[in-house]
C-alpha positions as a printed Julia matrix, in Angstrom:
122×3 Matrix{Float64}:
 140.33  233.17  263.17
 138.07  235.4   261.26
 135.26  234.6   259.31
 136.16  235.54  256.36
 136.42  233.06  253.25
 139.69  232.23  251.76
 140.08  232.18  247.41
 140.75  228.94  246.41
 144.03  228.88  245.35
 144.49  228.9   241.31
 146.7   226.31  239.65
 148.29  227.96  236.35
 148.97  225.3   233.36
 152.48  226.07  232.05
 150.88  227.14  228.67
 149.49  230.22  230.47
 152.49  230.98  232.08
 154.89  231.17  229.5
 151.98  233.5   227.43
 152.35  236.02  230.4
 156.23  235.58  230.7
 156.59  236.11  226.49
 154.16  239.02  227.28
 156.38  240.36  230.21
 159.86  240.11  228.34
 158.29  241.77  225.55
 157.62  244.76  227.56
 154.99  246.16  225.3
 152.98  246.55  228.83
 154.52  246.87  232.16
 154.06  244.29  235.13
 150.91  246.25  236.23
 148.94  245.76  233.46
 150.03  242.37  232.91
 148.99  241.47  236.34
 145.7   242.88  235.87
 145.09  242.43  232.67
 145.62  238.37  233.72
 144.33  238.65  237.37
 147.84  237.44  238.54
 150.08  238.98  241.5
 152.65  241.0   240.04
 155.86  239.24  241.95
 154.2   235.41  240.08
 154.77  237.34  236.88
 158.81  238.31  237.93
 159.31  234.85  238.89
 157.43  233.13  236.19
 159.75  235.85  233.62
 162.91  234.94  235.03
 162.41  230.92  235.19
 161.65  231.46  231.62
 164.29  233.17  230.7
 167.07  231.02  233.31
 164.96  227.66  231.28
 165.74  229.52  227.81
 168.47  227.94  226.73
 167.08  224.03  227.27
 164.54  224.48  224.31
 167.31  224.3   221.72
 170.11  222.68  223.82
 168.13  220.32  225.98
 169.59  218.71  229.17
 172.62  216.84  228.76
 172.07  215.2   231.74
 168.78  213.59  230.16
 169.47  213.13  227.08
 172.72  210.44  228.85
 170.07  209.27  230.59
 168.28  208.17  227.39
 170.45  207.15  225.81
 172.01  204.36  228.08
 168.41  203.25  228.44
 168.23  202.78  225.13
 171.83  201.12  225.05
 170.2   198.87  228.48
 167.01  197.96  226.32
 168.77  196.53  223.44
 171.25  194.36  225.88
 167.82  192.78  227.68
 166.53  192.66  224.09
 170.07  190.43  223.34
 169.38  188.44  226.1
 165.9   187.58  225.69
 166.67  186.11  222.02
 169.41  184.47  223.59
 166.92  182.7   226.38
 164.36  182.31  223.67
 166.69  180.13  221.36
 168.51  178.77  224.56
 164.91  177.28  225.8
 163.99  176.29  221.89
 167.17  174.27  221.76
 166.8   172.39  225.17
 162.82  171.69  224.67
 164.21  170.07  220.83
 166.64  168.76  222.23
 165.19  166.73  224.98
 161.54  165.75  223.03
 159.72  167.07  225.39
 157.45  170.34  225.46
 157.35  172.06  228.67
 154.0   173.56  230.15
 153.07  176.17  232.55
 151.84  173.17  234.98
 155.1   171.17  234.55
 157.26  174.59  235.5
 154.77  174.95  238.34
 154.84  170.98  240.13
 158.73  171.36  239.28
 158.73  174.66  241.46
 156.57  173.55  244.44
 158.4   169.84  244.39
 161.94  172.03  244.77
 160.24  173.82  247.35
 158.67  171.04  248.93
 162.02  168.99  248.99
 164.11  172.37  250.32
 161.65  172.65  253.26
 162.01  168.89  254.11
 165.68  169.19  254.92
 165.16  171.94  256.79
């Protein structure tokens, strides 16, 4: 291996890239001077130009696929939403109905007497 040092290797923030691929479509400068004028390998600036221009089309349109997505997690949220209301008034009406307020300790000895009990006839 030699002993020469190796250039770190540059990460590009997407802002930057789509300045040089608006720069290269505009062809008011060829890839060259692009490439040198941004210190940038002239084949990144081909492939950053055409996934711009294939990725065109999803500014105004978006992706479909995505924007299902989102929506039936909206549709999903609202349904738990639905059912947490339900619980809510579910629990209100059984701790009325019954006289008796439940507490985080009760829910707990309840839990570890089921468990205890279930292990026992085992």
């Amino acid at each position: 291996m030699s002993n020469k040092t190796r250039r770190e290797r540059r990460n590009h923030d997407d802002a930057f890239k789509a300045k040089v691929a608006i720069e290269a479509i505009k062809e008011a400068s060829t890839i060259s001077e692009l490439a040198t004028k941004y210190a940038v390998h002239p084949n990144q600036i081909r492939q950053w130009k055409a996934h711009f221009l294939e990725n065109a089309a999803s500014v105004f349109g978006g992706n479909k696929d995505e924007q299902q997505e989102l929506q039936q997690l909206k549709q999903e949220r609202e349904l738990l939403h639905q059912q947490i209301g339900l619980q809510t008034m579910d629990i209100a009406f059984l701790k009325k109905a019954h006289g008796y307020a439940w507490s985080f300790s009760d829910c707990f000895f309840i839990k570890a007497t089921c468990i205890f009990v279930k292990n026992a006839t085992n």
